[in-house]
PDB file of C-alpha atoms in Angstrom:
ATOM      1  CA  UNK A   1       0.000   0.000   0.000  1.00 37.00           C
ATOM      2  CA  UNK A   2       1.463   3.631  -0.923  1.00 43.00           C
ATOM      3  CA  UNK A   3      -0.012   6.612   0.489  1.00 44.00           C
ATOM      4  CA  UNK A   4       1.194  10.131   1.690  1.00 47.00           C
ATOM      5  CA  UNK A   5       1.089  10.229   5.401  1.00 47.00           C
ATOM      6  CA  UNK A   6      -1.205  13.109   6.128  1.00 48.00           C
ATOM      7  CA  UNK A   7      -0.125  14.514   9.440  1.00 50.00           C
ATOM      8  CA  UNK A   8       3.318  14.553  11.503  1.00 47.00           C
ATOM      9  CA  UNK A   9       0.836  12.576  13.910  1.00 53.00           C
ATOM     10  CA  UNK A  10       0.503   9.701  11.563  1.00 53.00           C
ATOM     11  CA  UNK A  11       3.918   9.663  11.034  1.00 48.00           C
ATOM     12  CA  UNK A  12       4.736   9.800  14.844  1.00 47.00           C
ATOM     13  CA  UNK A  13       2.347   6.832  15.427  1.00 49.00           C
ATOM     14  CA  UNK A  14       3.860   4.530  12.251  1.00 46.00           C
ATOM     15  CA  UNK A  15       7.668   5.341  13.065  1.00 44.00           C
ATOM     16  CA  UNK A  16       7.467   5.467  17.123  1.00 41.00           C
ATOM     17  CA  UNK A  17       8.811   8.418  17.581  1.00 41.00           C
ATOM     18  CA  UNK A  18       8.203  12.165  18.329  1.00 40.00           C
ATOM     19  CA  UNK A  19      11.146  13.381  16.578  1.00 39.00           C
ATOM     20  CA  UNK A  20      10.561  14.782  13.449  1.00 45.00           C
ATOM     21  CA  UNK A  21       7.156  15.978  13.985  1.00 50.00           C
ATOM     22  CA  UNK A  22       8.530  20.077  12.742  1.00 55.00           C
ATOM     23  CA  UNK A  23      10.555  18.791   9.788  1.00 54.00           C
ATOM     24  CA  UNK A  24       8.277  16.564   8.566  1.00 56.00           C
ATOM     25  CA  UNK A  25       5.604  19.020   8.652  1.00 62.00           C
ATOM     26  CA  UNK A  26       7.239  21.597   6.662  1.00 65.00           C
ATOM     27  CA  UNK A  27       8.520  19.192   3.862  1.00 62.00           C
ATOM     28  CA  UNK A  28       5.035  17.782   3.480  1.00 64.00           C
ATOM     29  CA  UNK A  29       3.311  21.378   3.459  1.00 66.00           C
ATOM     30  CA  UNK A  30       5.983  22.533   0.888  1.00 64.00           C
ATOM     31  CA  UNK A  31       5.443  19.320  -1.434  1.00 64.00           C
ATOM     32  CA  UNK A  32       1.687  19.134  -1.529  1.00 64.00           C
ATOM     33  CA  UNK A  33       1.984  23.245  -2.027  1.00 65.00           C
ATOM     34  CA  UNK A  34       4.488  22.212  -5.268  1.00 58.00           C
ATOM     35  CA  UNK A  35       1.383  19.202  -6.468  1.00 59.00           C
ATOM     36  CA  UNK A  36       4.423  17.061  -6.281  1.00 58.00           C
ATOM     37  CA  UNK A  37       2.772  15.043  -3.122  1.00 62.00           C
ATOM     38  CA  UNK A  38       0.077  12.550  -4.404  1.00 57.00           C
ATOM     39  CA  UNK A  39      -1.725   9.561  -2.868  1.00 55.00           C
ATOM     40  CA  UNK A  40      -1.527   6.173  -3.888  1.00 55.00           C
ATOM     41  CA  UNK A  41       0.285   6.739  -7.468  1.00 63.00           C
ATOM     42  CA  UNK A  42       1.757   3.058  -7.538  1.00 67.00           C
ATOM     43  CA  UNK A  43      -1.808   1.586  -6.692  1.00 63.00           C
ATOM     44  CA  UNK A  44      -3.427   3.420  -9.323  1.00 63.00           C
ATOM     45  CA  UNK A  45      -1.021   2.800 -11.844  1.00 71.00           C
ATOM     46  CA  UNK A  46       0.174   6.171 -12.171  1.00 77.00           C
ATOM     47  CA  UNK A  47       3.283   4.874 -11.948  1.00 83.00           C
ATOM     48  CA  UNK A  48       4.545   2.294 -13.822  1.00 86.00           C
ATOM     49  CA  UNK A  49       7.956   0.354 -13.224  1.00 87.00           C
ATOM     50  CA  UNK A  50       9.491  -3.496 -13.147  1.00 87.00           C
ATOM     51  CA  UNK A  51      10.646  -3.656  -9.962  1.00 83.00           C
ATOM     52  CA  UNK A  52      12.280  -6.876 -11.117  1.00 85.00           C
ATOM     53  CA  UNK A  53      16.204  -6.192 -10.804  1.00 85.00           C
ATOM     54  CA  UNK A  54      16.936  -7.784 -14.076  1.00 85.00           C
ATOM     55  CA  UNK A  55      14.073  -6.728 -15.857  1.00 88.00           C
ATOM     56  CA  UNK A  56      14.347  -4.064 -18.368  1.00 91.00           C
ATOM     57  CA  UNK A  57      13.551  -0.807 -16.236  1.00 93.00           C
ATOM     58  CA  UNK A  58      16.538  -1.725 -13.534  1.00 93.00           C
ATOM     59  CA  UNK A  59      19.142   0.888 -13.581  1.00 91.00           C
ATOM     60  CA  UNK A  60      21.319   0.076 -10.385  1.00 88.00           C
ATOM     61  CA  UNK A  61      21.592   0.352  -6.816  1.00 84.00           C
ATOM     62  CA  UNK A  62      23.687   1.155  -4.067  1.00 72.00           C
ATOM     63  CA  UNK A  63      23.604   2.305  -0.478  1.00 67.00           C
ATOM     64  CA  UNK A  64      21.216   4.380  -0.901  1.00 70.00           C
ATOM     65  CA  UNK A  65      18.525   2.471  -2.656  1.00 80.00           C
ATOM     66  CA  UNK A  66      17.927   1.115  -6.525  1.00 89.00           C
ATOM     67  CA  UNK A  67      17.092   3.175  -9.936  1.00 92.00           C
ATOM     68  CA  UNK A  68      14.542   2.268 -11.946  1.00 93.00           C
ATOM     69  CA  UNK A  69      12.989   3.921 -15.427  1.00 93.00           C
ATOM     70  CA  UNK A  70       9.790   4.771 -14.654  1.00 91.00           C
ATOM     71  CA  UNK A  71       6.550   6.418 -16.336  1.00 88.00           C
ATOM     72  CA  UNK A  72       3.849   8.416 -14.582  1.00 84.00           C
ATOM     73  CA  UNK A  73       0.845   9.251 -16.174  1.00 80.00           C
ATOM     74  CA  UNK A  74      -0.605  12.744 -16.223  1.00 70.00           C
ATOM     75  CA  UNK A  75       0.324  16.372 -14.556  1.00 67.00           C
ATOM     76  CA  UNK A  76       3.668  17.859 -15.877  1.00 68.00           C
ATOM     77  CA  UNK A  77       5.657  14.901 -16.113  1.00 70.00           C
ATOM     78  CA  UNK A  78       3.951  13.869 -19.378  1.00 69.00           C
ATOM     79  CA  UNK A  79       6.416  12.998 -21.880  1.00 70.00           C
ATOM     80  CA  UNK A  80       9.632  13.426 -19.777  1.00 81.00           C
ATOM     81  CA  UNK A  81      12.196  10.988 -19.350  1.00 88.00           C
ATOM     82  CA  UNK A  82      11.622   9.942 -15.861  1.00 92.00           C
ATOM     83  CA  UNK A  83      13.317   7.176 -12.888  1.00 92.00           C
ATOM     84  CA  UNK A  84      12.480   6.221  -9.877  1.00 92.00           C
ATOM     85  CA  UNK A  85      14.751   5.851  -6.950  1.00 91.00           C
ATOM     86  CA  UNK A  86      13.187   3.752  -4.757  1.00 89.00           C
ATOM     87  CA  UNK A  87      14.860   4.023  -0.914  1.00 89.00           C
ATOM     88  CA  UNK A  88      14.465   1.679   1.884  1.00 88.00           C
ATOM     89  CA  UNK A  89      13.692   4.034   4.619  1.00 84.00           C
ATOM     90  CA  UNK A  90      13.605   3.097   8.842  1.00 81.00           C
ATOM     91  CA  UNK A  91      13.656   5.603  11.853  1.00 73.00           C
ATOM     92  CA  UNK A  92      17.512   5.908  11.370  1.00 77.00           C
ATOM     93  CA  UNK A  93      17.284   7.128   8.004  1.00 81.00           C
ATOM     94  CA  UNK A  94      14.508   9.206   7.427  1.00 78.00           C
ATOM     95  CA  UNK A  95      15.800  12.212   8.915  1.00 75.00           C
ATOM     96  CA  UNK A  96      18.576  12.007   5.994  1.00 80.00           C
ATOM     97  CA  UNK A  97      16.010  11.261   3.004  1.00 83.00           C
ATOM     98  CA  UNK A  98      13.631  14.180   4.168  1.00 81.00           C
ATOM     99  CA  UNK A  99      16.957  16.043   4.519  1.00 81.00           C
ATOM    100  CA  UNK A 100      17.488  15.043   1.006  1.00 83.00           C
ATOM    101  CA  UNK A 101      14.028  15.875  -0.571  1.00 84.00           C
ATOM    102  CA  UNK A 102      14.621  19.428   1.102  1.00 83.00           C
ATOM    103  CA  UNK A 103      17.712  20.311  -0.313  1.00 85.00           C
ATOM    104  CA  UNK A 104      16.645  18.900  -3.655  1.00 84.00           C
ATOM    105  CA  UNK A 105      13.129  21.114  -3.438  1.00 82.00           C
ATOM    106  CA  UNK A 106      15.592  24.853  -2.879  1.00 85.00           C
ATOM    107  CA  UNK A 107      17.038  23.302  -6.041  1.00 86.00           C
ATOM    108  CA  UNK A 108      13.971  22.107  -8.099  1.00 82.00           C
ATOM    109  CA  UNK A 109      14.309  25.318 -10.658  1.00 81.00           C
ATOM    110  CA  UNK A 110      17.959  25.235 -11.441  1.00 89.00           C
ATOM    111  CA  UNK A 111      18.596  23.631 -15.047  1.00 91.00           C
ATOM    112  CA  UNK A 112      21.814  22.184 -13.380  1.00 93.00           C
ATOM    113  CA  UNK A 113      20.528  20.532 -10.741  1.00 93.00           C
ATOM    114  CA  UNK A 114      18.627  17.391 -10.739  1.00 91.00           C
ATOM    115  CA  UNK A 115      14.571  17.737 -10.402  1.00 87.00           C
ATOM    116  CA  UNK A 116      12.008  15.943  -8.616  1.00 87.00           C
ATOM    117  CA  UNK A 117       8.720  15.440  -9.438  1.00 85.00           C
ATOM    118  CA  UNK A 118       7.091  13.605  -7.487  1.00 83.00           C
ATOM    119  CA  UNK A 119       7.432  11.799  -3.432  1.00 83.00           C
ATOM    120  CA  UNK A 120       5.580   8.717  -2.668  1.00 82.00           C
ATOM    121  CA  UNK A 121       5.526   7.046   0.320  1.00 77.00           C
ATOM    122  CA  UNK A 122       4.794   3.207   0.559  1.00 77.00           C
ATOM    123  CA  UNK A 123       3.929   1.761   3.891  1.00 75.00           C
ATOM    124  CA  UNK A 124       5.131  -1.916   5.172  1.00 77.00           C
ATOM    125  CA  UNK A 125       1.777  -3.238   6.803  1.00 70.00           C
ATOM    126  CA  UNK A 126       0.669  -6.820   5.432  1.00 70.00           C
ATOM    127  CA  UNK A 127       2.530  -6.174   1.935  1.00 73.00           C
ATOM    128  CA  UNK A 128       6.726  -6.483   3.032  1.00 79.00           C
ATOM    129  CA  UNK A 129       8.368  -8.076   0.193  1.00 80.00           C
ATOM    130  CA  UNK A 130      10.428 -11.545   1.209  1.00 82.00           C
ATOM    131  CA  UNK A 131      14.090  -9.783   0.500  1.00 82.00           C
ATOM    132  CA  UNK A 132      13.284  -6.649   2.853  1.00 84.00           C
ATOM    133  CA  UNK A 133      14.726  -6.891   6.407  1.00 85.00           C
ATOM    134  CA  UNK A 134      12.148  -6.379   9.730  1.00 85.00           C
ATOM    135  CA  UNK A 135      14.177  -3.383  10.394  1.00 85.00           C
ATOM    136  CA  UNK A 136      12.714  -1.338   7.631  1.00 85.00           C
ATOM    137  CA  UNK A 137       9.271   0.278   7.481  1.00 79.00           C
ATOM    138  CA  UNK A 138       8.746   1.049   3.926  1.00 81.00           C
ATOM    139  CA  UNK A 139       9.808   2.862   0.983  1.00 83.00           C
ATOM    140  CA  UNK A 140      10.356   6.222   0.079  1.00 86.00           C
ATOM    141  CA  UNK A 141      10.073   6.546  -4.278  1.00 86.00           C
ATOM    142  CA  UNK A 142      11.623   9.987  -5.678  1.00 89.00           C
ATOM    143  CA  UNK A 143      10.812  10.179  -9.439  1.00 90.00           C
ATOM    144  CA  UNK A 144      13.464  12.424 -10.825  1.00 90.00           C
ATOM    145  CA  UNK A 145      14.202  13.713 -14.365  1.00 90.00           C
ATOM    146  CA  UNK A 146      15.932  10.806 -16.143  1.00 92.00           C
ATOM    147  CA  UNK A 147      19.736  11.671 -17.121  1.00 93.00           C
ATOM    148  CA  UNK A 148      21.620   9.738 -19.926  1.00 93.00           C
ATOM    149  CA  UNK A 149      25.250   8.902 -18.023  1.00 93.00           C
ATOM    150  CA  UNK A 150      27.676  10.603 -15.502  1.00 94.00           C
ATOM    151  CA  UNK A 151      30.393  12.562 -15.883  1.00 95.00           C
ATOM    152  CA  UNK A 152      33.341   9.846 -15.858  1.00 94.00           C
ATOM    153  CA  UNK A 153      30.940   8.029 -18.534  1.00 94.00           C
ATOM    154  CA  UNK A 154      31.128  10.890 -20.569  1.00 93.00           C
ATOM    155  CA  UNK A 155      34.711  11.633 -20.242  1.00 92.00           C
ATOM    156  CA  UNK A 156      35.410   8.227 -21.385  1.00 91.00           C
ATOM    157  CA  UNK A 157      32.813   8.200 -24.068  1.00 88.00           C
ATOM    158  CA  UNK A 158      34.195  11.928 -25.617  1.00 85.00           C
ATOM    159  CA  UNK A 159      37.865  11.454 -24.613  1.00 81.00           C
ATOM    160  CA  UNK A 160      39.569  11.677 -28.373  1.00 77.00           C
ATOM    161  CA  UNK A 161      37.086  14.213 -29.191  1.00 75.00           C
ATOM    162  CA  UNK A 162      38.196  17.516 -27.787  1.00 77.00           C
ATOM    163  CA  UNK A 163      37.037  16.627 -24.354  1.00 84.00           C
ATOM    164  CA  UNK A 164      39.286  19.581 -22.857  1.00 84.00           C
ATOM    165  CA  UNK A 165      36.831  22.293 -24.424  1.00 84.00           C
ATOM    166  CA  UNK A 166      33.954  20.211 -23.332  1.00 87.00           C
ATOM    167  CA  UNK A 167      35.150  19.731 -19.951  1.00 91.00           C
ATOM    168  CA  UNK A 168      36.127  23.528 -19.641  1.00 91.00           C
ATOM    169  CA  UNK A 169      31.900  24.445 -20.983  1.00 91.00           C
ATOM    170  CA  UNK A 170      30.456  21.583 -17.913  1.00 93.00           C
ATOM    171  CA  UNK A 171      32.583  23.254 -14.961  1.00 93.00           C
ATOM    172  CA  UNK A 172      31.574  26.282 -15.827  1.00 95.00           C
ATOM    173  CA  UNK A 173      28.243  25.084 -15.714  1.00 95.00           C
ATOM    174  CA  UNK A 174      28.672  23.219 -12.384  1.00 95.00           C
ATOM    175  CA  UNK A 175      30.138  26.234 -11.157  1.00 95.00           C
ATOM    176  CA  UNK A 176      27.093  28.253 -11.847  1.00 95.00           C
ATOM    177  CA  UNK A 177      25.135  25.834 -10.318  1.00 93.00           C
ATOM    178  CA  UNK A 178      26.907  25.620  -6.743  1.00 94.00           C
ATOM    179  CA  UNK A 179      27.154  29.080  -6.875  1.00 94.00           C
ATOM    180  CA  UNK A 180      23.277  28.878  -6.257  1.00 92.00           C
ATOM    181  CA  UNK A 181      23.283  26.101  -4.413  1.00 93.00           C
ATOM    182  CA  UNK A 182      25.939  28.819  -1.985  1.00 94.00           C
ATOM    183  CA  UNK A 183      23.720  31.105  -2.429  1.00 93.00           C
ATOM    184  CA  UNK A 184      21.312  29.201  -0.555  1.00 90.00           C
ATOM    185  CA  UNK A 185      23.206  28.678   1.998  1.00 92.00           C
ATOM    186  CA  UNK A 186      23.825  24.762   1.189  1.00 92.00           C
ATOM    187  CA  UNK A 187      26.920  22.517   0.798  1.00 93.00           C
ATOM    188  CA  UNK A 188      26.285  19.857  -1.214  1.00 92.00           C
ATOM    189  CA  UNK A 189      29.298  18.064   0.092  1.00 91.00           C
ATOM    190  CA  UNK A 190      29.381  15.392  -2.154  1.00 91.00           C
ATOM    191  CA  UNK A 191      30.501  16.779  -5.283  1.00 92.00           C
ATOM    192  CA  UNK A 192      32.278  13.981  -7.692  1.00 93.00           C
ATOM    193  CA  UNK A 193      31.918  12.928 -11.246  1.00 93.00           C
ATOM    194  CA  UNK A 194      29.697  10.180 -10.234  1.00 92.00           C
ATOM    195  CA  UNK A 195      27.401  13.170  -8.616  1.00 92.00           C
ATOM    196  CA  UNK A 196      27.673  15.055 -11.794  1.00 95.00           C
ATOM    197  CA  UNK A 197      24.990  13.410 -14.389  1.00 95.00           C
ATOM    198  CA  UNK A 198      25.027  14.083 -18.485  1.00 95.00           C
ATOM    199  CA  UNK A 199      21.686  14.878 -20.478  1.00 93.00           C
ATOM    200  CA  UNK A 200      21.727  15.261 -23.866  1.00 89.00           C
ATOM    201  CA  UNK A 201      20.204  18.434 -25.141  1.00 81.00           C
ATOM    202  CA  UNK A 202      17.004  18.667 -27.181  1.00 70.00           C
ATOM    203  CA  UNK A 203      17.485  22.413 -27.888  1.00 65.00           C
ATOM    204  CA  UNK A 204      19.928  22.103 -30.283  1.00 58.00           C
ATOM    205  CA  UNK A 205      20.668  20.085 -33.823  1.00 58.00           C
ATOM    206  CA  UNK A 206      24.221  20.157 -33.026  1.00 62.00           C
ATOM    207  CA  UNK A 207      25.049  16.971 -30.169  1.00 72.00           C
ATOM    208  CA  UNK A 208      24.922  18.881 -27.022  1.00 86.00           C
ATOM    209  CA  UNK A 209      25.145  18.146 -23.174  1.00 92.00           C
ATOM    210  CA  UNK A 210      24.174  19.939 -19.871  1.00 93.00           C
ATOM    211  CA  UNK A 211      25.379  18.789 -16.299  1.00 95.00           C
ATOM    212  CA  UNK A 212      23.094  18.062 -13.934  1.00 95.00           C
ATOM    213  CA  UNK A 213      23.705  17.965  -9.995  1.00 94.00           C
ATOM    214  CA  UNK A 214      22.830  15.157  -8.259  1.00 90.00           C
ATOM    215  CA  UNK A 215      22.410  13.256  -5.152  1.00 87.00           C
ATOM    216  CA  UNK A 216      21.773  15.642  -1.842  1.00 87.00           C
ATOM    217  CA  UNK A 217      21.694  13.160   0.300  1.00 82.00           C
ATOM    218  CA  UNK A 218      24.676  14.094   2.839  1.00 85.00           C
ATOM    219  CA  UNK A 219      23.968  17.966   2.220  1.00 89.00           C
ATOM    220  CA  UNK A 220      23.693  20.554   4.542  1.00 87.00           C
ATOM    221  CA  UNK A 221      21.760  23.511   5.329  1.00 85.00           C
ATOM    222  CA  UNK A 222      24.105  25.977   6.803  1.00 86.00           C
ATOM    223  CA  UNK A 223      21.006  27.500   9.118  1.00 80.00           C
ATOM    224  CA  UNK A 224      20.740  24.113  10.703  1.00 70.00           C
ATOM    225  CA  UNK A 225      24.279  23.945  12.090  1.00 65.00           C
ATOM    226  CA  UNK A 226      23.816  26.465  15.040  1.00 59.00           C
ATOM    227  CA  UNK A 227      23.837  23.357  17.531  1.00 50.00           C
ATOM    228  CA  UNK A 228      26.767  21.734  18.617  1.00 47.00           C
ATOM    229  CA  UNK A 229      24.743  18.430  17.876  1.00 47.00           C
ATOM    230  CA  UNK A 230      23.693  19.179  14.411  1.00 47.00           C
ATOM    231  CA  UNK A 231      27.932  19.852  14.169  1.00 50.00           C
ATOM    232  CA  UNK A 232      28.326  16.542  15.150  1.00 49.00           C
ATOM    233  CA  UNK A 233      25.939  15.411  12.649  1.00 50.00           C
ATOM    234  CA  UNK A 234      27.803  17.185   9.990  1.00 49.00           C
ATOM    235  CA  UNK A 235      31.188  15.383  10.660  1.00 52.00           C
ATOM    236  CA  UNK A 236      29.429  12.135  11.033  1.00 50.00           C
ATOM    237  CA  UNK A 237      28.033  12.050   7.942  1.00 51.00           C
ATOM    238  CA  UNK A 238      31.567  13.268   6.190  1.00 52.00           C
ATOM    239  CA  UNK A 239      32.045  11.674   2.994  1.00 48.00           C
ATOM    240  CA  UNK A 240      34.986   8.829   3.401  1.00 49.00           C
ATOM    241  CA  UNK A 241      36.069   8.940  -0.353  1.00 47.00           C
ATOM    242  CA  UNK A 242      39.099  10.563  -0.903  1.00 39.00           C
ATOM    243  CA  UNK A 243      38.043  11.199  -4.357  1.00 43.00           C
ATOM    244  CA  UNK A 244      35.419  13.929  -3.190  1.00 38.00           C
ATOM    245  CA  UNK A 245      35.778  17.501  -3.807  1.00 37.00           C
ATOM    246  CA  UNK A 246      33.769  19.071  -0.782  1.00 37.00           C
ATOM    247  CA  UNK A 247      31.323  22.019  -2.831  1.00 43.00           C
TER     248      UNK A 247
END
């Protein structure tokens, strides 16, 4: 069963807990203000995936969650290119995706930054598939604009093709981008080719592609660090890679 959950009460009452009532409120308020909040999409076959792993809508997967190619019917999304990324969510995590789906919302506008569309929540109550751990409590979907390949794909795709000039066009347009996201007074702290997706560009008869920003999940809002424990939040959740460029 997928639904929205219609009050931080509900929430409270399915997760056990009483602390996220004020985030959760505003993220919900600002999503069903967007029309990007809907009820019960999956059951009505609004949205249509595979959920099969090897089928032919499988992207990947990772830690946080798998990809899928997805199509909703209706509203704005008609005719885009859309996934799904479908994330596993319990009472330790869901501070991090609604963390996550806020970032991404101050962001929604941006043409270098990764959109959402749509948030639906589905609900483990008689319906837990086999493979899914006790632990968990249901799933969190995301259906985002559908990009072709990262960056390192592309580099390696366009290497003996005057991928200098290229690259020099996509940082500048990165750079525009986190300027914004700055502006905002966000760190998207996770900023690596593999965050960095490819679209090819419809606007043009000549091959063109436009960088996208991706993947806010470890991102900060500088407003919420006044507390020494949101500080400690910050450096637990500091990316381990060593490959990273912090932006």
């Amino acid at each position: 069963m997928d639904t929205d959950v219609k009050s931080p009460e509900e929430l409270k009452t399915l997760l056990r807990t009483e602390m996220l009532d004020d985030q959760y409120e505003s993220i919900r308020k600002r999503l069903i203000k967007a029309g990007m909040l809907e009820r019960n999409l999956i059951k009505k076959g609004r949205i249509k995936f595979d959920p099969n792993k090897k089928g032919k809508d499988f992207i990947g997967e990772g830690g946080f969650g798998s990809v899928y190619r997805c199509s909703v019917k209706g509203g704005d999304t008609k005719g885009k290119r859309l996934v799904l990324k479908s994330i596993l969510f319990n009472l330790s995590t869901l501070s991090g995706i609604l963390n996550e789906i806020k970032c991404h919302m101050m962001m929604n506008d941006h043409p270098y930054v990764v959109s959402i569309r749509k948030v639906c929540l589905e609900l483990f109550r008689d319906n837990r598939p086999e493979e899914v751990s006790e632990e968990y409590n249901g799933y969190i979907h995301l259906i985002m604009d559908q990009c072709d390949m990262d960056l390192t794909e592309y580099c390696a795709k366009y290497f003996d093709s005057g991928l200098s000039d290229k690259l020099d066009k996509i940082f500048y347009q990165v750079a525009q981008a986190l300027e914004i996201v700055h502006e905002k007074r966000l760190i998207h702290r996770d900023i690596k080719p593999q965050n960095v997706l490819m679209v090819r560009s419809s606007d043009s008869e000549e091959e063109s592609w436009i960088p996208q920003l991706a993947d806010f999940g470890i991102s900060t809002l500088l407003d919420d660090l006044d507390s020494d424990d949101s500080k400690k939040s910050l450096e637990s959740k500091r990316p381990k890679s060593t490959k990273t460029v912090i932006g």
